[in-house]
Coordinates of C-alpha atoms in Angstrom, one line a residue:
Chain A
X1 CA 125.4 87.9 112.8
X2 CA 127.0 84.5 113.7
X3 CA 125.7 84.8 117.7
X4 CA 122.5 85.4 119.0
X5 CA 122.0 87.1 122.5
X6 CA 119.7 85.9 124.7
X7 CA 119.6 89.1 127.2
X8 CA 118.8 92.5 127.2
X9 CA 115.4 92.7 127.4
X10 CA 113.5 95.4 129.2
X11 CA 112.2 93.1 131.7
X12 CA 114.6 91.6 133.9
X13 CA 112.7 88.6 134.8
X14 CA 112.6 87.8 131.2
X15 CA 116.0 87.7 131.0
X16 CA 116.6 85.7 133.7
X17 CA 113.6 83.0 132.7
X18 CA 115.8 83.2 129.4
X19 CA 119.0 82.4 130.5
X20 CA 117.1 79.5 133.1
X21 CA 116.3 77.5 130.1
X22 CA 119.7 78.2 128.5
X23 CA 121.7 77.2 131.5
X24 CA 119.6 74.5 132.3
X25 CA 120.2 72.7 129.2
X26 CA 123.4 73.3 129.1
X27 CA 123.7 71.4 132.6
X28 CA 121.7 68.8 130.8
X29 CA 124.4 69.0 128.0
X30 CA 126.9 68.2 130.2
X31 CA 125.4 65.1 132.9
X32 CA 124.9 63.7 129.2
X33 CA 128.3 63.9 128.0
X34 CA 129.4 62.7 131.3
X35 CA 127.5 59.9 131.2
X36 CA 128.5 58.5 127.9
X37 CA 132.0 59.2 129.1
X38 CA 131.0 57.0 132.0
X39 CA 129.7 54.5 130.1
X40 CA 132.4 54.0 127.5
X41 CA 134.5 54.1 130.1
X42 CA 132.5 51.5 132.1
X43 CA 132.3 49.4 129.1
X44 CA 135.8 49.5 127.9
X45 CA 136.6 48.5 131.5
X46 CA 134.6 46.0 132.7
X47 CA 133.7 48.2 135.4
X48 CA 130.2 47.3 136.7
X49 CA 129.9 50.0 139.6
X50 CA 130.7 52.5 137.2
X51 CA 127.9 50.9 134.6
X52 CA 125.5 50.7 137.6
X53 CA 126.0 54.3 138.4
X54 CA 125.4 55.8 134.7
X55 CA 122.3 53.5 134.5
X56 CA 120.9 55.3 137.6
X57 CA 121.1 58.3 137.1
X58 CA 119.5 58.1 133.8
X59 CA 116.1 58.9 135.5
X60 CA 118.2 62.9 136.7
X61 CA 118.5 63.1 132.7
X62 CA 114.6 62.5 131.9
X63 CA 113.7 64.8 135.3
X64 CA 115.1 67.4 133.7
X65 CA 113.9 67.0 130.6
X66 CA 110.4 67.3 132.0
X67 CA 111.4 70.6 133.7
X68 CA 113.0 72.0 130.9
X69 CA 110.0 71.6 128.9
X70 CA 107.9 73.0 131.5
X71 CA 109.6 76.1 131.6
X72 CA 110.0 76.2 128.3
X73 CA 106.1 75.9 127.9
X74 CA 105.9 79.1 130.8
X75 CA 108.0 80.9 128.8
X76 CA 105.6 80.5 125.5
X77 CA 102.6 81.0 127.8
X78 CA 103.5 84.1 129.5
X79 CA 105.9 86.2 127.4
X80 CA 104.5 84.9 123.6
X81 CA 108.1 85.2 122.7
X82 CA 109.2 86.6 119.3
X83 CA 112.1 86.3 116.8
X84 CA 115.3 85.0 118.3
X85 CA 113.8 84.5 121.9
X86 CA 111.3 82.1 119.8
X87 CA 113.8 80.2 117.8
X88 CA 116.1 79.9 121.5
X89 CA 112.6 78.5 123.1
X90 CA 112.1 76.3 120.0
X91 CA 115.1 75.5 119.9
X92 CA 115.6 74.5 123.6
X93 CA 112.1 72.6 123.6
X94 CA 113.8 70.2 120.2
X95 CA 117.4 69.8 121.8
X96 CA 116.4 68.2 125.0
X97 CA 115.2 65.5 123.2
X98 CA 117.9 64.6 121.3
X99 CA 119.5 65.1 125.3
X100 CA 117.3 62.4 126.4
X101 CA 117.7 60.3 124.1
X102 CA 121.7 60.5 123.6
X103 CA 121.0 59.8 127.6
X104 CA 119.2 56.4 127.0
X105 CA 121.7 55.3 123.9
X106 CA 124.4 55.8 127.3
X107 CA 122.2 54.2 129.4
X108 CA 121.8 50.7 126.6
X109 CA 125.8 50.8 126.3
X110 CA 126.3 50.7 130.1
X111 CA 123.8 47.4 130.2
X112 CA 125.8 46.0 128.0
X113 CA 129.1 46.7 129.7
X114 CA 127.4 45.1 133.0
X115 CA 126.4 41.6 130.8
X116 CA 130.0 41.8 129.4
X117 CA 132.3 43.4 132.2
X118 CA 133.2 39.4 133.1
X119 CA 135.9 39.8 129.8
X120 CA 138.7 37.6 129.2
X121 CA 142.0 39.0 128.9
X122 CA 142.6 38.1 125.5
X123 CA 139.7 40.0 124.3
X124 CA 140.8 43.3 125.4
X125 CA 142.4 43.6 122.0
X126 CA 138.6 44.5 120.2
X127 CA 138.2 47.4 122.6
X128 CA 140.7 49.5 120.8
X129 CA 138.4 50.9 118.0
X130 CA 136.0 52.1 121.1
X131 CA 138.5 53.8 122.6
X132 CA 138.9 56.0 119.1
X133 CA 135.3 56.6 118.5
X134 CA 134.6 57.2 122.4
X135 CA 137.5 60.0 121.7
X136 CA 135.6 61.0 118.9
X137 CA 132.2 61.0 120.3
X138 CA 133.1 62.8 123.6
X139 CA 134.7 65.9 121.6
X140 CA 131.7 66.0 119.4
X141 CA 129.9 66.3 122.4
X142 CA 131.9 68.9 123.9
X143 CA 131.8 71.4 120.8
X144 CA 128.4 70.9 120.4
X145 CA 128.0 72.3 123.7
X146 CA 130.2 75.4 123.7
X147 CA 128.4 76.1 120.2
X148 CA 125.4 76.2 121.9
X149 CA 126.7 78.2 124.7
X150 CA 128.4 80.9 123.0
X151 CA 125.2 80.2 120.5
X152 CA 128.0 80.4 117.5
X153 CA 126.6 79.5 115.0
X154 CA 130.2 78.5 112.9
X155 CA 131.2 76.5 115.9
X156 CA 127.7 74.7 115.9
X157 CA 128.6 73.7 112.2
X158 CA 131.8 72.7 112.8
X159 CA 130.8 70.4 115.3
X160 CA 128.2 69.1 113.5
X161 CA 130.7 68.1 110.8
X162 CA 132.4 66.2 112.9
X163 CA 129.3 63.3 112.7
X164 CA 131.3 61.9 110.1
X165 CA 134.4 60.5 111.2
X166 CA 131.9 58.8 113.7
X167 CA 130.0 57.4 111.0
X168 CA 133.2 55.7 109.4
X169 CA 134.5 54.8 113.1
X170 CA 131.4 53.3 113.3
X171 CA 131.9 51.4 109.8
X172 CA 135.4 50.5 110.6
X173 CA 133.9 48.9 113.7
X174 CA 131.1 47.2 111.8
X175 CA 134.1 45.6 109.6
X176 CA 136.6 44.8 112.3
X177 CA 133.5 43.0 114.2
X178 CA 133.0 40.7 111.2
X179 CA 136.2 39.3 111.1
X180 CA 136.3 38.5 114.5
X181 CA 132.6 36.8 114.4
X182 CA 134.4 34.8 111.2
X183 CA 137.6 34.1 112.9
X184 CA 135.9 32.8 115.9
X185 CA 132.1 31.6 116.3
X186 CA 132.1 31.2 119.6
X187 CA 132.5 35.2 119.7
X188 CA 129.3 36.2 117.9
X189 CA 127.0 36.8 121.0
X190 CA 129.8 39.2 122.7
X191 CA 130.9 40.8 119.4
X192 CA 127.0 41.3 118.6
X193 CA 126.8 43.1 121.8
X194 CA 129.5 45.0 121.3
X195 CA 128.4 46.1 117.6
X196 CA 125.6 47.6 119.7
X197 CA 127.3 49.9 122.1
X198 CA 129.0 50.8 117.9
X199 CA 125.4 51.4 117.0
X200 CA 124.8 53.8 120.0
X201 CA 127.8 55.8 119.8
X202 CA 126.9 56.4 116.5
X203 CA 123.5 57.3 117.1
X204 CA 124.8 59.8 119.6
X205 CA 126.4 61.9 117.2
X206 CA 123.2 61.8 115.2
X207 CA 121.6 63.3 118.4
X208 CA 124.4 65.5 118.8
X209 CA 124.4 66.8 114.9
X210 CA 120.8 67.9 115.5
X211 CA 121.1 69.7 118.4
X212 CA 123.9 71.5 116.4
X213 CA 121.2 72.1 113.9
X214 CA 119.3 73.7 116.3
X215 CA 121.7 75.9 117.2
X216 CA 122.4 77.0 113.6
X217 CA 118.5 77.5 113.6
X218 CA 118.4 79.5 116.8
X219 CA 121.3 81.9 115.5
X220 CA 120.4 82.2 111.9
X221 CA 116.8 81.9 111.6
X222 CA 117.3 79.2 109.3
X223 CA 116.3 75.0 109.0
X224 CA 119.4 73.0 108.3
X225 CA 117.5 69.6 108.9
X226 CA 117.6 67.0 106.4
X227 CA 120.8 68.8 104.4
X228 CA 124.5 67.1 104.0
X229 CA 127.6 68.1 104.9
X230 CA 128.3 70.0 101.7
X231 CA 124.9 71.5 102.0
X232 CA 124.7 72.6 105.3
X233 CA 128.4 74.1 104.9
X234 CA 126.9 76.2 102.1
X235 CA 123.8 77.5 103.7
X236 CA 126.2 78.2 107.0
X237 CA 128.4 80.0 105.5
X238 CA 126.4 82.0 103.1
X239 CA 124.5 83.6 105.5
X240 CA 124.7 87.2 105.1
X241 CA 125.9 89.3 108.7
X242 CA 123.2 91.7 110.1
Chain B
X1 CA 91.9 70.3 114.2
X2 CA 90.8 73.3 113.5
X3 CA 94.7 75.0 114.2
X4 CA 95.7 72.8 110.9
X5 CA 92.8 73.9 108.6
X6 CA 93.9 77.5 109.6
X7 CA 96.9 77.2 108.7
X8 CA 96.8 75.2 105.6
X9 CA 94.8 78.6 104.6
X10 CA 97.4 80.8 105.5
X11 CA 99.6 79.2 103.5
X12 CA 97.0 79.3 100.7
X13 CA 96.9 82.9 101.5
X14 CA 101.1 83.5 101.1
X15 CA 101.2 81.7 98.0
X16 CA 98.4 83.9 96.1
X17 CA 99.7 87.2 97.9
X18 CA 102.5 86.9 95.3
X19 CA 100.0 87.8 92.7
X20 CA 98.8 90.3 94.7
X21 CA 98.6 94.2 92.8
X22 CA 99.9 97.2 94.1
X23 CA 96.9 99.2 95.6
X24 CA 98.7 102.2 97.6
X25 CA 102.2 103.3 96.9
X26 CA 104.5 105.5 99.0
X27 CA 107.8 106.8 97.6
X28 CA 110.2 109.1 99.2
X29 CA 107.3 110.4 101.6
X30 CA 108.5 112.8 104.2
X31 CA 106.1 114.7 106.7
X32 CA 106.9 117.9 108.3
X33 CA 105.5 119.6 111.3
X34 CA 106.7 122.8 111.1
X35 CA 110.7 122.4 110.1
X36 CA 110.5 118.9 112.4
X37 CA 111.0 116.3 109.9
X38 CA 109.1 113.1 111.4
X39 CA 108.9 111.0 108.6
X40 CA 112.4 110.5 106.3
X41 CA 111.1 109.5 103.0
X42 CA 109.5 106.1 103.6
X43 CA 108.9 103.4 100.4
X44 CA 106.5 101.1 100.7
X45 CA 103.9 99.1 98.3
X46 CA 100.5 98.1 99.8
X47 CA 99.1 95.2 98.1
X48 CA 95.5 94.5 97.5
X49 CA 93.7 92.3 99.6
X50 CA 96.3 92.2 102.5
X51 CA 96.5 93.6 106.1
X52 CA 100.0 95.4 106.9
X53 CA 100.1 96.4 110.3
X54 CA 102.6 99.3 110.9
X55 CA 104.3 98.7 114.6
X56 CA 107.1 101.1 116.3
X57 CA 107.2 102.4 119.5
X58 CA 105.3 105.5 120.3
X59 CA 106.8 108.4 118.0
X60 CA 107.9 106.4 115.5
X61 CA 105.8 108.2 112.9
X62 CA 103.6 104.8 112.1
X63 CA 100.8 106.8 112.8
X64 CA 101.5 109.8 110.8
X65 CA 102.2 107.5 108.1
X66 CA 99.3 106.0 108.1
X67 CA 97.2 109.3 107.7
X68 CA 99.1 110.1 104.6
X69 CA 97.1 107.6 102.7
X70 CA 94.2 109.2 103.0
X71 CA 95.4 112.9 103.4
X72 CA 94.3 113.3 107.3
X73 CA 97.6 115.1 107.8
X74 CA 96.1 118.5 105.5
X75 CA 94.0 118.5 108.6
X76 CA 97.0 120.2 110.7
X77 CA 97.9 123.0 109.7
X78 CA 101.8 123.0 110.8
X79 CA 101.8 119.4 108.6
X80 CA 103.6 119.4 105.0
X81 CA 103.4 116.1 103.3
X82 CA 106.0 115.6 100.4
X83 CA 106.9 112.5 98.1
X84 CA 104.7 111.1 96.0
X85 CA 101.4 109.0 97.6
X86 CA 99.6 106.7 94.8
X87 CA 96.2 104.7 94.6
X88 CA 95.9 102.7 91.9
X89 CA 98.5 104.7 90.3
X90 CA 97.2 107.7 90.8
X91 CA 98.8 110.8 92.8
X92 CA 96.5 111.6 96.0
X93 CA 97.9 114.3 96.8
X94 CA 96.5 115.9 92.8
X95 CA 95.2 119.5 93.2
X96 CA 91.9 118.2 91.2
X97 CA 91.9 115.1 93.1
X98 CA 88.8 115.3 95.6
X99 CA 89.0 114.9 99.1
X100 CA 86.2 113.8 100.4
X101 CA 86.3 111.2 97.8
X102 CA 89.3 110.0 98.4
X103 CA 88.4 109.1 102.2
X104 CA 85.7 107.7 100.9
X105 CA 88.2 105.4 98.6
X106 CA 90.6 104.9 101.7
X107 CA 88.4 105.1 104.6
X108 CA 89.5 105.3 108.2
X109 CA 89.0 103.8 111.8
X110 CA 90.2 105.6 114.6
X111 CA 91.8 104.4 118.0
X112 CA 88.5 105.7 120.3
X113 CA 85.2 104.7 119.0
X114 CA 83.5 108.2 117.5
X115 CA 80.1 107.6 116.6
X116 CA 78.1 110.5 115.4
X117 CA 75.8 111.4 118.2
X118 CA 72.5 109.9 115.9
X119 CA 71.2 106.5 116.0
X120 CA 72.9 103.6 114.8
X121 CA 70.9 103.6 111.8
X122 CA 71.8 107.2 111.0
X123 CA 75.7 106.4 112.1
X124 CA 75.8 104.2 108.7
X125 CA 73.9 106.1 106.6
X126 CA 75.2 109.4 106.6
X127 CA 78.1 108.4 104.0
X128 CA 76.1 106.9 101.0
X129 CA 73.9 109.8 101.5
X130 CA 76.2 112.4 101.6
X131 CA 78.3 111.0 98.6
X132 CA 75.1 109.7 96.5
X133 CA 75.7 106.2 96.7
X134 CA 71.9 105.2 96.9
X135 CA 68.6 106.7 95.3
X136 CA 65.7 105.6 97.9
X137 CA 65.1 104.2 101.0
X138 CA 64.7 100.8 100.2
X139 CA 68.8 101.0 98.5
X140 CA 69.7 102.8 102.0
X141 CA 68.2 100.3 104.2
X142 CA 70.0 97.7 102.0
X143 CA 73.7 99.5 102.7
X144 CA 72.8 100.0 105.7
X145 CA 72.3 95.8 106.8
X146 CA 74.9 94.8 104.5
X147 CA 77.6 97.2 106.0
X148 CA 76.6 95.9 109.9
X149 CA 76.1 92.4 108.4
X150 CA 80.0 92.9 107.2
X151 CA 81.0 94.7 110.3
X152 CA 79.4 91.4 112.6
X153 CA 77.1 93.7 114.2
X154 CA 73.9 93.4 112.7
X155 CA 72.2 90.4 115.0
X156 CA 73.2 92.8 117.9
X157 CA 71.7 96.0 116.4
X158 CA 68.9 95.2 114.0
X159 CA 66.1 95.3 116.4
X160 CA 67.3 99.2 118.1
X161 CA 68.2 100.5 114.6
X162 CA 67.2 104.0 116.3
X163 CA 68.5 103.7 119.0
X164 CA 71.8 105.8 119.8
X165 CA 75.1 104.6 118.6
X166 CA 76.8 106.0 121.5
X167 CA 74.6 103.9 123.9
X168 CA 76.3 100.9 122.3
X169 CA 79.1 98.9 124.0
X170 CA 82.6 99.7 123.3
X171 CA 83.1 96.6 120.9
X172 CA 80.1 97.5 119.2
X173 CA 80.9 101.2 118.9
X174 CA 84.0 100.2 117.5
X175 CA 82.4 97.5 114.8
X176 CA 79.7 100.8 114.1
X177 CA 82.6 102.9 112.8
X178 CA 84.0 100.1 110.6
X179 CA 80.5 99.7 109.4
X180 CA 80.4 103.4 108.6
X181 CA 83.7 102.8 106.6
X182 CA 82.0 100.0 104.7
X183 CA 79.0 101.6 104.0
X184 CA 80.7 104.2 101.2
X185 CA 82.2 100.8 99.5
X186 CA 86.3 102.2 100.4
X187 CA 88.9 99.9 98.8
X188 CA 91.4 100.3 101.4
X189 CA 90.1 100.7 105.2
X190 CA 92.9 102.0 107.6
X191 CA 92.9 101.6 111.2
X192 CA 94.6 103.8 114.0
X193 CA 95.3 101.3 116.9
X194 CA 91.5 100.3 116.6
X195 CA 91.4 98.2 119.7
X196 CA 93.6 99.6 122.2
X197 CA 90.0 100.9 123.6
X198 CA 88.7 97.1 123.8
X199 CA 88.5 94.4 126.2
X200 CA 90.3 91.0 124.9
X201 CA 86.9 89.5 123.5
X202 CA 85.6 92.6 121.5
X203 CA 89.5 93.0 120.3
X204 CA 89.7 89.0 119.2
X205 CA 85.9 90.0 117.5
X206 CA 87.8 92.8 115.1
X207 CA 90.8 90.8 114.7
X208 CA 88.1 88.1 113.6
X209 CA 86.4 90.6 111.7
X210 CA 89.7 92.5 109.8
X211 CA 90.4 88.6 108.9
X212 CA 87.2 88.5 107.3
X213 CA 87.2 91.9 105.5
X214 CA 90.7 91.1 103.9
X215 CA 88.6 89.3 101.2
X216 CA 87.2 92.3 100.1
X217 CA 89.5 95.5 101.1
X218 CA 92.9 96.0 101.8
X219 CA 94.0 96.9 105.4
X220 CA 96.4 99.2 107.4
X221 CA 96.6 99.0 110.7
X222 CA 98.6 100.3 113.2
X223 CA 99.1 98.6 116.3
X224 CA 100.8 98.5 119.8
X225 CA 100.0 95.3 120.6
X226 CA 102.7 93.3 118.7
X227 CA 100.7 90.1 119.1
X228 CA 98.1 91.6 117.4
X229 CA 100.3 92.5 114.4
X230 CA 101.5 89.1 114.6
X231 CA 98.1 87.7 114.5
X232 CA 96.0 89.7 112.0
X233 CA 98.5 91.0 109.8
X234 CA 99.9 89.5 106.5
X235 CA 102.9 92.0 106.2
X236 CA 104.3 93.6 108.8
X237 CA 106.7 97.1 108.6
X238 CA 108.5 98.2 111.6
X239 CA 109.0 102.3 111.7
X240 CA 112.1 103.5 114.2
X241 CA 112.7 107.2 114.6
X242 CA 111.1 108.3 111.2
X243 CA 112.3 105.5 109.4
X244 CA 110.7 102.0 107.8
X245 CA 113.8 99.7 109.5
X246 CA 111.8 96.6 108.0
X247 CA 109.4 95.4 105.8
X248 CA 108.5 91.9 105.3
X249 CA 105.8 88.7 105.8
X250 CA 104.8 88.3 109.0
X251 CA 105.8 85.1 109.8
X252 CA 109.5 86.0 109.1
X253 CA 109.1 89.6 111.4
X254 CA 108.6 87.7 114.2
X255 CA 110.6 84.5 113.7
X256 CA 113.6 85.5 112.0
X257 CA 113.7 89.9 111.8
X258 CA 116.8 90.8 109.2
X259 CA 117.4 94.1 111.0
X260 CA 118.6 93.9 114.7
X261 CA 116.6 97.3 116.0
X262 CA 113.2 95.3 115.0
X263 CA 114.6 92.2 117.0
X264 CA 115.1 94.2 119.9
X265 CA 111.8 95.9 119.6
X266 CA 109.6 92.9 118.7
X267 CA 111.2 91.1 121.8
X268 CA 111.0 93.6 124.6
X269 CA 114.3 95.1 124.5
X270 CA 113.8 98.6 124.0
X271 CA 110.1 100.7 124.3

């Protein structure tokens, strides 16, 4: 079986402490992805209200961390959950970090678009390649979210795959900033910076492939960390249905 | 601290269990009470040295299972065993094959703590007597410390050996009767649900003591308490309406089941 249910049990309350955690992350899921929206956008605009407000509200994204974990921590306590309510608690307790943290990489790119929102027009130009990985990034995001949802565990993998065209946005970034930082000196602090907000976005999709990961774990019982594309396609996909 | 050195030896304990021999074999073994078929021609190896708990929900025929390993079924009438039953090889269920030895072989611990109404010291040994085990007193008062040194009860016991093993506690009644098992020197000890009478500390004392035993004997046990199969048991089998659904390591029963209907039993979706 490619999804995993999370209800059913013989005790309501179960179900609904279940599907507390679930939604709860999920919401998480989201006030992440909106904030790195935010903050590219922020970034790519100079807009420093915009920066100041993603900044803020990083501390909503560690609160709920905290609770997530705590209820997640109940849940062990109290029910000793089994099978594929384990791997869901498990599972749940791994991806909020990776939450947090995708949280704080939004967080360092919307300091940055505060120290660098005073732009010159003629620099607008090196904010084209953001636009593309943001794209890239946000959708990433978004899958790896429904994935989770519907806990498919095809849909997890597919978004997980998509890390890679990040990577080489990413690299084409890395190249593009060089020749900048050669054609002008004067450039190097702001392109530096702006090879960091690069470096974040890509580590976002890092987070992003390993809550994927989780998912795949929490559907099909089975540890994809560590593995390559190629590899992880092939463990995926050979999965025999229940 | 103590969590890792556990289970580092658990995973000692996995990686030898593949070397593990067959001690009890079941093949197509059906029971019948009366023209009810309750069992539907179960499989299963037992392996030496290892606990297998047997979970299901109530009716599942776990239990009736486990009293064809040591022929407690030819104890109701109405029940036919068929299928072959092996120890070691050999069929149980042999005409010439002796009874009384065979429980001896493949002793048994029930769900209620039965005691014989005699002393503690009587409790343990009636069985070497009865099946000539020892010569003299001195080899009987020797089976009889060993077995309630094994069993973890004799610091409790060893200065009211005469006492009455009924006047023990629950816990202790319970560690009497596997004492009593030990005493005839079984290879395989079976056990029907043997703490669903006990409070949470003597249970966590058997489920320290089967731990211990493992060394030494191989283990059934039949449980309710999935937590308690989880805990004690190397292998765990899950029987649904007559059937084994799933056999398999413990550790993947209850992290990653194969067959849905021992998912939604193991996680509270249907009783």
């Amino acid at each position: 079986m490619s999804t995993q249910r999370i209800d059913g049990h013989i005790s309501q309350r179960f179900d609904e402490e279940m599907e507390g955690i679930v939604s709860d992350l999920l919401a998480m899921g989201e006030l992440v992805t909106e904030q790195t929206e935010s903050a590219l956008f922020a970034f790519i605009r100079g807009d420093v209200a915009l920066a100041q407000d993603v900044i803020s509200k990083d501390t909503r994204i560690n609160e709920l961390e905290l609770e997530i974990d705590d209820h997640c921590i109940q849940i062990l306590a109290r029910r000793q959950p089994a099978a594929g309510d384990l791997r869901a608690v498990v599972a749940i307790m791994k991806a909020i970090k990776d939450l947090e943290r995708i949280g704080d990489q939004a967080k360092r790119i919307a300091r940055i678009a505060v120290k660098l929102a005073d732009a010159d027009e003629r620099y607008q130009k090196q904010y084209g390649e953001f636009e593309l990985i943001g794209s890239h990034v946000i959708s990433m995001l978004q899958n790896t979210l429904q994935a989770f949802r519907e806990m498919d565990a095809d849909k997890a993998l597919a978004a997980a795959l998509q890390d890679k065209s990040i990577d080489s946005d990413y690299e084409a970034i890395l190249r593009q900033n060089m020749t900048y930082m050669m054609e002008d000196p004067r450039n190097i602090t702001r392109i530096v910076e702006m090879t960091w907000v690069g470096r974040a976005i890509e580590r976002i999709g890092d987070h992003a492939r390993n809550v994927c990961e989780y998912t795949i774990y929490l559907v099909q019982g089975l540890d994809v960390r560590h593995k390559d594309d190629d590899q992880l396609q092939a463990i995926v996909q050979s999965r025999p249905k229940r | 601290m103590n969590t890792m050195q556990v289970s580092f030896g658990e995973k000692k304990d996995n990686a030898a269990q593949a070397e593990h021999a067959v001690k009890m074999s079941a093949r197509d073994v059906k029971v019948f009470y009366g023209d009810n078929e309750a069992l539907h021609g179960i499989n299963m190896d037992i392996l030496e040295n290892e606990v297998i708990a047997f979970i299901g929900p109530s009716g599942c025929g776990k239990s009736t299972f486990l009293r064809c390993l040591n022929r407690m079924n030819d104890t109701i009438d109405t029940a036919r065993v068929t299928g072959l039953v092996t120890l070691d090889g050999k069929d149980i269920y042999d005409r010439s094959l002796d009874v009384v030895q065979l429980r001896a072989q493949v002793g048994m611990v029930f769900q209620k703590p039965n005691p014989f109404p005699k002393s503690i010291f009587e409790n343990i040994a009636y069985g070497p007597r009865l099946h000539g085990l020892v010569d003299n007193k001195r080899d009987l008062d020797e089976v009889v410390e060993s077995s309630l040194r094994r069993a973890g009860l004799w610091d409790e016991v060893k200065d009211r050996l005469e006492a009455p093993g009924t006047g023990l506690s629950g816990g202790q009644q319970q560690r009497l009767c596997i004492a009593r098992a030990i005493a005839v020197s079984p290879e395989v000890i079976l056990m029907d649900e043997p703490c669903s009478a006990l409070d949470p500390i003597a249970t966590s004392i058997i489920e320290e003591l089967i731990d211990e035993l493992k060394g030494s004997y191989t283990i059934a046990i039949v449980t309710h308490n999935m937590q308690q199969a989880a805990r004690v048991s190397d292998k765990t089998a899950f029987f649904h309406l007559g059937n084994l659904v799933e056999l398999n390591d413990t550790r993947e029963i209850f992290t990653n089941p194969q067959d849905s209907r021992t998912e939604d039993y193991i996680t509270g979706r249907f009783g």
